[in-house]
């Protein structure tokens, strides 16, 4: 039972991180309104081209792509060595806080929604939630391997 639940956590987190990498890569190279991921109700181009769409001259999507690739490796290290678990957990919580910040900007400052951006942000919040549950599960089971 422990192995099954541990594998479930790993599978879910890998799936979500892979989706994050795919989506941010897609947004990094496709213009907002040209994206198939942006709903007709959204304002993807307006959000992505706003002053909040760039940080230090780089597109936020590109920075997100780089961050999610690093995040993937950090998660792999956390699976191989439990000392990395807390670092990974902190990174996932920080990622969720940044995601909440971007959602806040869209809703309350820009008053425009990029559906693909919100989906990426919600995925990051879910990753943080599942990662916290995984960490608590391992704490409860004292990091059993079998």
PDB file of C-alpha atoms in Angstrom:
ATOM      1  CA  UNK A   1       0.000   0.000   0.000  1.00  0.00           C
ATOM      2  CA  UNK A   2       2.835   2.402   0.828  1.00  0.00           C
ATOM      3  CA  UNK A   3       4.506   1.804  -2.535  1.00  0.00           C
ATOM      4  CA  UNK A   4       1.223   2.352  -4.389  1.00  0.00           C
ATOM      5  CA  UNK A   5       0.507   5.674  -2.674  1.00  0.00           C
ATOM      6  CA  UNK A   6       4.123   6.806  -3.099  1.00  0.00           C
ATOM      7  CA  UNK A   7       3.961   5.947  -6.815  1.00  0.00           C
ATOM      8  CA  UNK A   8       0.652   7.788  -7.127  1.00  0.00           C
ATOM      9  CA  UNK A   9       2.217  10.964  -5.727  1.00  0.00           C
ATOM     10  CA  UNK A  10       5.200  10.605  -8.053  1.00  0.00           C
ATOM     11  CA  UNK A  11       2.998   9.990 -11.098  1.00  0.00           C
ATOM     12  CA  UNK A  12       0.712  12.936 -10.410  1.00  0.00           C
ATOM     13  CA  UNK A  13       3.569  15.347  -9.750  1.00  0.00           C
ATOM     14  CA  UNK A  14       5.517  14.213 -12.832  1.00  0.00           C
ATOM     15  CA  UNK A  15       2.388  14.559 -14.969  1.00  0.00           C
ATOM     16  CA  UNK A  16       1.684  18.076 -13.689  1.00  0.00           C
ATOM     17  CA  UNK A  17       5.302  19.217 -14.109  1.00  0.00           C
ATOM     18  CA  UNK A  18       5.407  17.740 -17.629  1.00  0.00           C
ATOM     19  CA  UNK A  19       2.211  19.659 -18.468  1.00  0.00           C
ATOM     20  CA  UNK A  20       3.753  22.839 -17.075  1.00  0.00           C
ATOM     21  CA  UNK A  21       6.859  22.373 -19.232  1.00  0.00           C
ATOM     22  CA  UNK A  22       4.799  21.642 -22.339  1.00  0.00           C
ATOM     23  CA  UNK A  23       2.434  24.583 -21.833  1.00  0.00           C
ATOM     24  CA  UNK A  24       5.124  27.132 -20.993  1.00  0.00           C
ATOM     25  CA  UNK A  25       7.229  25.956 -23.944  1.00  0.00           C
ATOM     26  CA  UNK A  26       4.200  26.358 -26.180  1.00  0.00           C
ATOM     27  CA  UNK A  27       3.474  29.860 -24.859  1.00  0.00           C
ATOM     28  CA  UNK A  28       7.144  30.811 -25.130  1.00  0.00           C
ATOM     29  CA  UNK A  29       7.111  30.352 -28.875  1.00  0.00           C
ATOM     30  CA  UNK A  30       3.489  31.112 -29.860  1.00  0.00           C
ATOM     31  CA  UNK A  31       1.913  34.555 -29.713  1.00  0.00           C
ATOM     32  CA  UNK A  32      -0.915  34.823 -27.157  1.00  0.00           C
ATOM     33  CA  UNK A  33      -3.905  35.066 -29.480  1.00  0.00           C
ATOM     34  CA  UNK A  34      -2.404  32.560 -31.933  1.00  0.00           C
ATOM     35  CA  UNK A  35      -2.394  29.972 -29.172  1.00  0.00           C
ATOM     36  CA  UNK A  36      -4.909  27.141 -29.397  1.00  0.00           C
ATOM     37  CA  UNK A  37      -4.794  27.096 -25.623  1.00  0.00           C
ATOM     38  CA  UNK A  38      -6.303  30.558 -25.249  1.00  0.00           C
ATOM     39  CA  UNK A  39     -10.078  30.543 -25.110  1.00  0.00           C
ATOM     40  CA  UNK A  40     -12.057  33.006 -27.172  1.00  0.00           C
ATOM     41  CA  UNK A  41     -13.164  34.648 -23.932  1.00  0.00           C
ATOM     42  CA  UNK A  42      -9.588  35.341 -22.861  1.00  0.00           C
ATOM     43  CA  UNK A  43      -7.230  38.214 -23.463  1.00  0.00           C
ATOM     44  CA  UNK A  44      -4.040  36.199 -23.771  1.00  0.00           C
ATOM     45  CA  UNK A  45      -2.105  38.581 -25.980  1.00  0.00           C
ATOM     46  CA  UNK A  46      -3.054  41.592 -23.858  1.00  0.00           C
ATOM     47  CA  UNK A  47      -1.929  39.832 -20.672  1.00  0.00           C
ATOM     48  CA  UNK A  48       1.279  38.424 -22.150  1.00  0.00           C
ATOM     49  CA  UNK A  49       2.200  41.746 -23.793  1.00  0.00           C
ATOM     50  CA  UNK A  50       1.459  43.791 -20.662  1.00  0.00           C
ATOM     51  CA  UNK A  51       4.208  45.151 -18.413  1.00  0.00           C
ATOM     52  CA  UNK A  52       3.670  42.043 -16.281  1.00  0.00           C
ATOM     53  CA  UNK A  53       4.379  39.733 -19.244  1.00  0.00           C
ATOM     54  CA  UNK A  54       8.108  40.394 -19.016  1.00  0.00           C
ATOM     55  CA  UNK A  55      10.603  40.299 -16.197  1.00  0.00           C
ATOM     56  CA  UNK A  56      14.097  41.746 -16.672  1.00  0.00           C
ATOM     57  CA  UNK A  57      13.450  41.874 -20.411  1.00  0.00           C
ATOM     58  CA  UNK A  58      12.509  38.198 -20.774  1.00  0.00           C
ATOM     59  CA  UNK A  59       9.034  36.807 -21.420  1.00  0.00           C
ATOM     60  CA  UNK A  60       7.514  35.376 -18.259  1.00  0.00           C
ATOM     61  CA  UNK A  61       6.641  32.221 -20.237  1.00  0.00           C
ATOM     62  CA  UNK A  62      10.327  31.662 -21.076  1.00  0.00           C
ATOM     63  CA  UNK A  63      11.315  32.206 -17.450  1.00  0.00           C
ATOM     64  CA  UNK A  64       8.540  29.808 -16.452  1.00  0.00           C
ATOM     65  CA  UNK A  65       9.846  27.196 -18.875  1.00  0.00           C
ATOM     66  CA  UNK A  66      13.349  27.439 -17.419  1.00  0.00           C
ATOM     67  CA  UNK A  67      11.944  27.358 -13.886  1.00  0.00           C
ATOM     68  CA  UNK A  68       9.810  24.275 -14.540  1.00  0.00           C
ATOM     69  CA  UNK A  69      12.750  22.390 -16.073  1.00  0.00           C
ATOM     70  CA  UNK A  70      14.832  23.187 -12.976  1.00  0.00           C
ATOM     71  CA  UNK A  71      11.813  22.249 -10.852  1.00  0.00           C
ATOM     72  CA  UNK A  72      11.631  18.856 -12.605  1.00  0.00           C
ATOM     73  CA  UNK A  73      15.268  18.100 -11.819  1.00  0.00           C
ATOM     74  CA  UNK A  74      14.781  19.248  -8.237  1.00  0.00           C
ATOM     75  CA  UNK A  75      11.872  16.828  -7.914  1.00  0.00           C
ATOM     76  CA  UNK A  76      13.946  13.979  -9.364  1.00  0.00           C
ATOM     77  CA  UNK A  77      16.698  14.753  -6.838  1.00  0.00           C
ATOM     78  CA  UNK A  78      14.099  14.795  -4.051  1.00  0.00           C
ATOM     79  CA  UNK A  79      12.995  11.292  -5.026  1.00  0.00           C
ATOM     80  CA  UNK A  80      16.572   9.999  -5.020  1.00  0.00           C
ATOM     81  CA  UNK A  81      17.631  11.741  -1.809  1.00  0.00           C
ATOM     82  CA  UNK A  82      15.199  12.681   0.945  1.00  0.00           C
ATOM     83  CA  UNK A  83      17.400  15.643   1.945  1.00  0.00           C
ATOM     84  CA  UNK A  84      16.165  17.416  -1.184  1.00  0.00           C
ATOM     85  CA  UNK A  85      12.491  16.932  -0.190  1.00  0.00           C
ATOM     86  CA  UNK A  86      12.356  20.080   1.935  1.00  0.00           C
ATOM     87  CA  UNK A  87      14.110  22.143  -0.749  1.00  0.00           C
ATOM     88  CA  UNK A  88      11.662  20.849  -3.349  1.00  0.00           C
ATOM     89  CA  UNK A  89       8.720  21.518  -1.013  1.00  0.00           C
ATOM     90  CA  UNK A  90       9.858  25.107  -0.427  1.00  0.00           C
ATOM     91  CA  UNK A  91      10.274  25.578  -4.196  1.00  0.00           C
ATOM     92  CA  UNK A  92       6.754  24.252  -4.822  1.00  0.00           C
ATOM     93  CA  UNK A  93       5.252  26.575  -2.200  1.00  0.00           C
ATOM     94  CA  UNK A  94       7.184  29.520  -3.637  1.00  0.00           C
ATOM     95  CA  UNK A  95       5.920  28.560  -7.110  1.00  0.00           C
ATOM     96  CA  UNK A  96       2.337  28.492  -5.819  1.00  0.00           C
ATOM     97  CA  UNK A  97       2.736  31.934  -4.267  1.00  0.00           C
ATOM     98  CA  UNK A  98       4.066  33.305  -7.548  1.00  0.00           C
ATOM     99  CA  UNK A  99       1.137  31.663  -9.373  1.00  0.00           C
ATOM    100  CA  UNK A 100      -1.332  33.294  -6.980  1.00  0.00           C
ATOM    101  CA  UNK A 101       0.415  36.628  -7.599  1.00  0.00           C
ATOM    102  CA  UNK A 102      -0.002  36.254 -11.385  1.00  0.00           C
ATOM    103  CA  UNK A 103      -3.674  35.329 -11.023  1.00  0.00           C
ATOM    104  CA  UNK A 104      -4.155  38.362  -8.756  1.00  0.00           C
ATOM    105  CA  UNK A 105      -2.520  40.639 -11.361  1.00  0.00           C
ATOM    106  CA  UNK A 106      -4.800  39.346 -14.109  1.00  0.00           C
ATOM    107  CA  UNK A 107      -8.000  39.651 -12.121  1.00  0.00           C
ATOM    108  CA  UNK A 108      -7.471  42.824 -10.092  1.00  0.00           C
ATOM    109  CA  UNK A 109      -4.855  44.900 -11.934  1.00  0.00           C
ATOM    110  CA  UNK A 110      -5.111  44.066 -15.633  1.00  0.00           C
ATOM    111  CA  UNK A 111      -8.771  43.019 -15.394  1.00  0.00           C
ATOM    112  CA  UNK A 112      -8.041  40.647 -18.267  1.00  0.00           C
ATOM    113  CA  UNK A 113      -7.684  36.879 -18.184  1.00  0.00           C
ATOM    114  CA  UNK A 114      -5.270  34.719 -20.144  1.00  0.00           C
ATOM    115  CA  UNK A 115      -6.899  31.287 -19.895  1.00  0.00           C
ATOM    116  CA  UNK A 116      -3.707  29.397 -20.670  1.00  0.00           C
ATOM    117  CA  UNK A 117      -1.785  31.464 -18.108  1.00  0.00           C
ATOM    118  CA  UNK A 118      -4.415  30.797 -15.451  1.00  0.00           C
ATOM    119  CA  UNK A 119      -4.334  27.081 -16.278  1.00  0.00           C
ATOM    120  CA  UNK A 120      -0.538  27.057 -15.806  1.00  0.00           C
ATOM    121  CA  UNK A 121      -0.890  28.947 -12.521  1.00  0.00           C
ATOM    122  CA  UNK A 122      -3.610  26.612 -11.228  1.00  0.00           C
ATOM    123  CA  UNK A 123      -1.427  23.623 -12.144  1.00  0.00           C
ATOM    124  CA  UNK A 124       1.408  25.105 -10.084  1.00  0.00           C
ATOM    125  CA  UNK A 125      -0.919  25.544  -7.121  1.00  0.00           C
ATOM    126  CA  UNK A 126      -2.030  21.899  -7.520  1.00  0.00           C
ATOM    127  CA  UNK A 127       1.613  20.773  -7.683  1.00  0.00           C
ATOM    128  CA  UNK A 128       2.286  22.579  -4.429  1.00  0.00           C
ATOM    129  CA  UNK A 129      -0.792  21.006  -2.813  1.00  0.00           C
ATOM    130  CA  UNK A 130       0.115  17.466  -3.932  1.00  0.00           C
ATOM    131  CA  UNK A 131       3.767  18.025  -2.986  1.00  0.00           C
ATOM    132  CA  UNK A 132       2.740  19.125   0.500  1.00  0.00           C
ATOM    133  CA  UNK A 133       0.504  16.046   0.823  1.00  0.00           C
ATOM    134  CA  UNK A 134       3.374  13.857  -0.383  1.00  0.00           C
ATOM    135  CA  UNK A 135       5.761  15.416   2.137  1.00  0.00           C
ATOM    136  CA  UNK A 136       3.286  14.935   5.000  1.00  0.00           C
ATOM    137  CA  UNK A 137       2.680  11.344   3.878  1.00  0.00           C
ATOM    138  CA  UNK A 138       6.418  10.606   3.936  1.00  0.00           C
ATOM    139  CA  UNK A 139       6.796  12.294   7.305  1.00  0.00           C
ATOM    140  CA  UNK A 140       3.999  10.146   8.688  1.00  0.00           C
ATOM    141  CA  UNK A 141       5.513   6.967   7.243  1.00  0.00           C
ATOM    142  CA  UNK A 142       9.080   7.955   8.199  1.00  0.00           C
ATOM    143  CA  UNK A 143      10.339   7.921   4.625  1.00  0.00           C
ATOM    144  CA  UNK A 144       9.807   4.192   4.190  1.00  0.00           C
ATOM    145  CA  UNK A 145      11.097   2.948   0.876  1.00  0.00           C
ATOM    146  CA  UNK A 146       9.036  -0.261   0.732  1.00  0.00           C
TER     147      UNK A 146
END
